[in-house]
Short mmCIF file of C-alpha atoms in Angstrom, two decimals:
data_model
loop_
_atom_site.label_atom_id
_atom_site.label_comp_id
_atom_site.label_asym_id
_atom_site.label_seq_id
_atom_site.Cartn_x
_atom_site.Cartn_y
_atom_site.Cartn_z
CA MET D 1 -112.11 -4.27 -23.56
CA THR D 2 -108.85 -3.96 -23.02
CA THR D 3 -106.73 -1.44 -20.20
CA GLN D 4 -106.02 0.93 -22.85
CA MET D 5 -102.74 2.00 -21.08
CA PHE D 6 -98.87 2.50 -23.20
CA GLU D 7 -101.29 4.76 -24.69
CA GLY D 8 -99.75 7.97 -25.67
CA ARG D 9 -96.56 8.59 -28.53
CA GLY D 10 -94.57 9.32 -25.65
CA HIS D 11 -94.50 6.51 -23.40
CA ALA D 12 -94.59 3.85 -26.34
CA ALA D 13 -91.02 5.33 -27.43
CA VAL D 14 -89.83 4.65 -24.67
CA TYR D 15 -91.20 1.10 -24.53
CA GLN D 16 -89.76 0.60 -27.49
CA LYS D 17 -86.58 1.67 -26.26
CA TYR D 18 -85.93 -0.44 -22.77
CA ARG D 19 -88.72 -2.98 -22.97
CA PHE D 20 -86.15 -6.45 -23.70
CA ALA D 21 -87.40 -9.28 -26.22
CA PRO D 22 -88.83 -12.76 -24.74
CA GLY D 23 -85.49 -14.37 -23.09
CA LYS D 24 -83.25 -17.46 -24.34
CA GLU D 25 -85.36 -19.50 -21.28
CA LEU D 26 -88.62 -18.49 -22.26
CA GLN D 27 -88.69 -18.68 -25.83
CA GLN D 28 -86.98 -22.37 -25.48
CA THR D 29 -89.78 -23.02 -23.17
CA ILE D 30 -92.50 -22.06 -25.94
CA LEU D 31 -90.77 -23.38 -28.49
CA ALA D 32 -90.66 -26.79 -26.96
CA TYR D 33 -94.44 -27.30 -26.32
CA LEU D 34 -94.98 -26.34 -30.03
CA GLN D 35 -93.21 -28.74 -31.41
CA GLU D 36 -94.74 -31.54 -28.69
CA LYS D 37 -97.74 -30.65 -29.73
CA LYS D 38 -97.09 -30.48 -33.33
CA ALA D 39 -98.18 -26.67 -33.59
CA ILE D 40 -94.54 -26.36 -35.72
CA PRO D 41 -94.51 -25.65 -38.81
CA ALA D 42 -97.38 -23.43 -38.61
CA GLU D 43 -98.68 -20.84 -41.26
CA LEU D 44 -100.49 -18.12 -38.63
CA VAL D 45 -99.77 -17.02 -35.18
CA VAL D 46 -100.79 -14.19 -33.74
CA ASP D 47 -98.97 -12.08 -31.11
CA VAL D 48 -102.10 -10.07 -28.94
CA GLY D 49 -100.88 -7.20 -27.68
CA CYS D 50 -97.94 -7.15 -29.15
CA GLY D 51 -96.68 -3.39 -27.87
CA SER D 52 -93.42 -2.01 -29.82
CA GLY D 53 -93.29 -5.91 -31.74
CA GLN D 54 -90.54 -7.31 -29.83
CA GLY D 55 -92.25 -10.62 -28.88
CA THR D 56 -92.89 -10.38 -32.46
CA ARG D 57 -90.34 -10.58 -33.97
CA PHE D 58 -89.34 -13.57 -32.22
CA LEU D 59 -92.18 -15.25 -33.53
CA ALA D 60 -90.94 -14.08 -37.08
CA GLU D 61 -87.69 -16.08 -36.76
CA HIS D 62 -89.06 -19.24 -35.95
CA PHE D 63 -93.03 -18.72 -38.06
CA LYS D 64 -94.21 -18.09 -41.94
CA LYS D 65 -96.96 -15.22 -41.19
CA VAL D 66 -97.21 -13.17 -38.06
CA VAL D 67 -100.04 -10.66 -37.18
CA GLY D 68 -98.87 -8.26 -33.94
CA THR D 69 -102.21 -6.69 -32.59
CA ASP D 70 -102.01 -4.29 -30.28
CA ILE D 71 -104.73 -1.03 -28.98
CA SER D 72 -102.53 1.20 -28.94
CA GLU D 73 -102.01 3.52 -32.72
CA ALA D 74 -98.58 4.68 -31.05
CA GLN D 75 -97.63 1.35 -29.95
CA ILE D 76 -98.49 -0.73 -33.07
CA GLN D 77 -96.67 2.98 -35.49
CA GLU D 78 -93.47 2.44 -33.36
CA ALA D 79 -93.51 -1.56 -34.35
CA LYS D 80 -93.68 -0.49 -37.65
CA ASP D 81 -90.94 2.01 -37.57
CA THR D 82 -88.42 0.08 -36.24
CA SER D 83 -88.01 -2.74 -38.37
CA SER D 84 -89.57 -4.16 -41.07
CA ILE D 85 -89.59 -7.60 -41.97
CA PRO D 86 -91.82 -8.99 -44.80
CA ASN D 87 -93.88 -12.26 -43.15
CA VAL D 88 -94.90 -9.24 -40.26
CA SER D 89 -97.83 -7.59 -40.47
CA TYR D 90 -99.39 -5.35 -38.21
CA LEU D 91 -103.51 -4.36 -36.62
CA VAL D 92 -104.87 -2.22 -34.40
CA CYS D 93 -107.60 -3.99 -33.06
CA PRO D 94 -108.68 -4.85 -29.53
CA ALA D 95 -107.18 -8.01 -28.05
CA GLU D 96 -110.90 -9.01 -27.53
CA GLU D 97 -112.03 -8.42 -30.85
CA LEU D 98 -109.02 -10.03 -33.17
CA PRO D 99 -109.59 -9.99 -36.90
CA CYS D 100 -109.30 -13.69 -37.45
CA GLN D 101 -111.67 -16.34 -39.14
CA ASP D 102 -113.06 -18.42 -36.50
CA ALA D 103 -110.39 -22.30 -36.04
CA SER D 104 -107.50 -19.90 -38.44
CA VAL D 105 -105.21 -19.36 -36.04
CA ASP D 106 -102.41 -22.09 -35.64
CA VAL D 107 -100.50 -20.55 -32.27
CA LEU D 108 -102.08 -17.30 -30.67
CA ALA D 109 -99.85 -15.51 -28.61
CA SER D 110 -99.33 -13.23 -25.75
CA PHE D 111 -96.42 -11.16 -23.67
CA THR D 112 -97.14 -9.58 -21.16
CA ALA D 113 -99.81 -8.12 -22.24
CA ALA D 114 -103.18 -10.45 -20.75
CA HIS D 115 -103.52 -9.08 -17.97
CA TRP D 116 -104.19 -5.84 -19.33
CA PHE D 117 -107.06 -7.67 -21.66
CA ASP D 118 -110.75 -8.53 -20.12
CA ILE D 119 -109.99 -11.95 -19.76
CA GLU D 120 -113.38 -13.53 -19.93
CA LYS D 121 -113.96 -12.12 -23.43
CA PHE D 122 -110.56 -12.41 -24.81
CA MET D 123 -110.79 -16.38 -24.06
CA ARG D 124 -113.92 -16.52 -25.79
CA GLU D 125 -112.17 -15.02 -28.68
CA ALA D 126 -108.82 -17.28 -28.31
CA GLN D 127 -111.41 -20.13 -28.29
CA ARG D 128 -113.05 -18.91 -31.33
CA VAL D 129 -109.91 -17.77 -33.53
CA VAL D 130 -107.59 -20.69 -32.47
CA ARG D 131 -108.45 -24.44 -35.24
CA PRO D 132 -108.56 -27.96 -33.43
CA GLY D 133 -105.21 -28.84 -32.40
CA GLY D 134 -103.84 -24.85 -32.00
CA CYS D 135 -102.80 -23.89 -29.54
CA VAL D 136 -101.20 -20.95 -27.02
CA ALA D 137 -99.21 -19.32 -25.21
CA ILE D 138 -99.06 -16.40 -23.01
CA SER D 139 -96.34 -15.54 -20.60
CA THR D 140 -94.86 -12.39 -18.31
CA TYR D 141 -92.03 -11.49 -16.25
CA THR D 142 -92.76 -10.79 -12.84
CA VAL D 143 -91.83 -8.29 -10.32
CA ASP D 144 -89.28 -10.70 -9.11
CA MET D 145 -86.24 -9.60 -10.74
CA SER D 146 -82.85 -8.92 -9.24
CA LEU D 147 -78.96 -7.34 -10.79
CA ARG D 148 -75.72 -8.98 -10.98
CA TYR D 149 -72.59 -7.35 -10.88
CA GLY D 150 -69.45 -8.60 -9.34
CA ASP D 151 -69.62 -8.69 -5.73
CA CYS D 152 -72.48 -5.41 -5.15
CA SER D 153 -75.18 -7.75 -6.78
CA GLU D 154 -77.76 -7.79 -3.42
CA LYS D 155 -76.75 -4.25 -2.71
CA LEU D 156 -77.61 -3.60 -6.32
CA THR D 157 -81.11 -5.96 -6.09
CA LYS D 158 -81.68 -4.13 -2.92
CA ILE D 159 -81.84 -0.50 -4.94
CA PHE D 160 -83.20 -2.16 -7.59
CA ARG D 161 -86.15 -2.97 -4.97
CA GLU D 162 -86.74 0.25 -3.33
CA CYS D 163 -87.18 1.80 -6.38
CA TRP D 164 -89.79 -0.46 -7.64
CA ASP D 165 -91.37 -0.89 -4.29
CA GLN D 166 -92.34 2.99 -4.40
CA ILE D 167 -93.53 2.80 -8.01
CA LEU D 168 -95.62 0.03 -7.67
CA LYS D 169 -97.57 1.97 -5.21
CA TYR D 170 -99.11 3.23 -8.45
CA ALA D 171 -99.56 -0.23 -10.40
CA HIS D 172 -103.11 -0.39 -11.38
CA ASN D 173 -105.08 -3.57 -9.54
CA ARG D 174 -104.83 -5.48 -13.43
CA LEU D 175 -101.13 -6.19 -12.37
CA LYS D 176 -103.10 -8.54 -9.35
CA PHE D 177 -102.72 -11.11 -12.14
CA VAL D 178 -99.40 -10.51 -12.62
CA LEU D 179 -98.47 -10.81 -8.41
CA GLU D 180 -100.67 -14.28 -9.14
CA ASN D 181 -98.48 -16.27 -11.30
CA TYR D 182 -101.25 -15.74 -13.40
CA LYS D 183 -103.14 -18.07 -11.78
CA GLU D 184 -106.58 -16.69 -12.65
CA ILE D 185 -105.01 -16.31 -16.75
CA PHE D 186 -104.62 -20.42 -16.28
CA GLU D 187 -107.84 -21.44 -14.71
CA ALA D 188 -109.68 -19.29 -17.44
CA LEU D 189 -108.50 -20.58 -20.37
CA PRO D 190 -111.02 -23.11 -21.57
CA PHE D 191 -108.54 -25.81 -23.76
CA PRO D 192 -108.05 -29.38 -22.17
CA ASP D 193 -104.65 -29.51 -22.60
CA LYS D 194 -103.08 -26.81 -20.42
CA LYS D 195 -100.54 -26.07 -18.20
CA ARG D 196 -98.90 -23.25 -15.99
CA ILE D 197 -94.82 -22.92 -15.59
CA THR D 198 -93.53 -20.59 -12.96
CA ASP D 199 -90.04 -20.53 -12.34
CA ILE D 200 -88.81 -19.57 -15.88
CA TYR D 201 -85.17 -17.19 -15.44
CA ASP D 202 -84.16 -15.07 -17.85
CA LYS D 203 -80.54 -13.46 -17.73
CA ILE D 204 -80.84 -10.43 -20.00
CA PRO D 205 -78.33 -8.50 -21.04
CA MET D 206 -78.45 -4.69 -19.48
CA THR D 207 -76.81 -1.45 -18.55
CA VAL D 208 -77.22 0.55 -16.30
CA GLU D 209 -79.68 3.34 -18.59
CA GLY D 210 -81.33 0.62 -19.95
CA VAL D 211 -82.75 -0.81 -16.33
CA VAL D 212 -83.56 2.71 -15.13
CA GLY D 213 -85.39 2.53 -18.98
CA TYR D 214 -87.13 0.15 -18.11
CA LEU D 215 -88.38 1.08 -14.51
CA GLU D 216 -89.51 4.42 -16.83
CA SER D 217 -91.61 1.97 -19.43
CA ALA D 218 -93.48 0.76 -16.45
CA SER D 219 -96.89 1.40 -16.19
CA PRO D 220 -97.16 2.25 -12.49
CA TYR D 221 -93.59 4.73 -13.38
CA GLN D 222 -96.99 6.44 -16.02
CA THR D 223 -98.96 7.31 -13.51
CA PHE D 224 -96.48 8.44 -10.81
CA MET D 225 -95.61 10.76 -13.33
CA LYS D 226 -98.87 11.83 -14.14
CA ASN D 227 -98.81 12.62 -10.27
CA ASP D 228 -96.52 14.05 -9.26
CA PRO D 229 -93.66 14.30 -11.91
CA GLU D 230 -90.67 16.01 -9.67
CA ALA D 231 -91.24 13.14 -7.65
CA ALA D 232 -90.90 10.65 -10.00
CA LYS D 233 -87.89 12.39 -12.12
CA SER D 234 -86.10 12.58 -8.74
CA LEU D 235 -86.60 8.72 -7.91
CA LEU D 236 -84.87 7.51 -10.72
CA GLN D 237 -82.05 9.66 -11.11
CA GLU D 238 -81.45 8.87 -7.19
CA THR D 239 -82.24 5.42 -8.61
CA GLU D 240 -79.16 5.70 -10.79
CA LYS D 241 -77.03 7.38 -8.80
CA ARG D 242 -77.10 5.17 -5.70
CA MET D 243 -76.23 2.28 -8.31
CA LEU D 244 -73.67 3.95 -9.77
CA GLU D 245 -71.80 4.84 -6.85
CA THR D 246 -72.62 0.85 -5.32
CA MET D 247 -70.83 -0.37 -8.52
CA GLY D 248 -67.47 2.02 -8.02
CA VAL D 249 -68.12 3.09 -11.74
CA SER D 250 -69.70 6.92 -13.84
CA SER D 251 -70.61 5.34 -16.80
CA ARG D 252 -74.88 4.75 -17.52
CA GLU D 253 -73.67 2.51 -19.81
CA THR D 254 -71.76 0.06 -17.92
CA PRO D 255 -72.98 -3.90 -18.30
CA VAL D 256 -75.04 -5.35 -15.64
CA GLU D 257 -76.61 -8.77 -15.60
CA PHE D 258 -80.52 -8.23 -15.37
CA TRP D 259 -82.32 -10.75 -13.52
CA VAL D 260 -86.05 -11.46 -14.20
CA ARG D 261 -88.87 -14.45 -13.69
CA HIS D 262 -91.46 -15.96 -15.79
CA VAL D 263 -95.01 -17.09 -16.41
CA CYS D 264 -96.16 -18.92 -18.90
CA VAL D 265 -99.52 -20.37 -19.45
CA LEU D 266 -99.29 -22.83 -22.39
CA GLY D 267 -102.56 -25.07 -24.10
CA CYS D 268 -103.32 -26.55 -27.23
CA LYS D 269 -107.28 -27.30 -28.41
#
């Protein structure tokens, strides 16, 4: 069964506010693969572990019918409340028990979620629901992140990573899949035609507030908050203060480049 995180309404709201959609390079990588495998145009695309719908909305721009699924009712409610798109619907269900007929799905996608699934059961479900010739696109951003701003990019990145290292002390053991660049997920994919790309870099437009908000949205930070709320809040406040001082600005709305590295597992049945 999917490991249940991001369940509370408060966490879901933070997730919706601060999590970013798939970046342009990741989008282009996925779309180019699907075009190569002639999976475009597609009738039905399912976004598994869709959270508050950032990836689902990207898919809706390119495909006829998109279904976002997540085990968290709070996340699905955030997705529904955020935007109403005619070709998108949302369902609450586990990743390992999709409400899809056999061989009915053209593209099965998952963005920054597959490490929470029961990998063996999810792959069996992918084998069941994806049609012959259909594709999967499973991606995550990694902990390899950096910040760029003027001539203080190196210092900013150091501050960010120091904070991230503190937060990662509270990481769930399933984050090992991310730290290993989805190698185990790639190996478990039962499709004969598959590949793993580990060097997709995207620039995400952010503000200082957005970067700190992203840290707040991370599951290890939420665990940190439950264990020691004062220390957790203090860490983010101090991190924001150090970032602003290093940049020589006072506004948390100051734009900053947030660079992330994605890993993507692609396969065709």
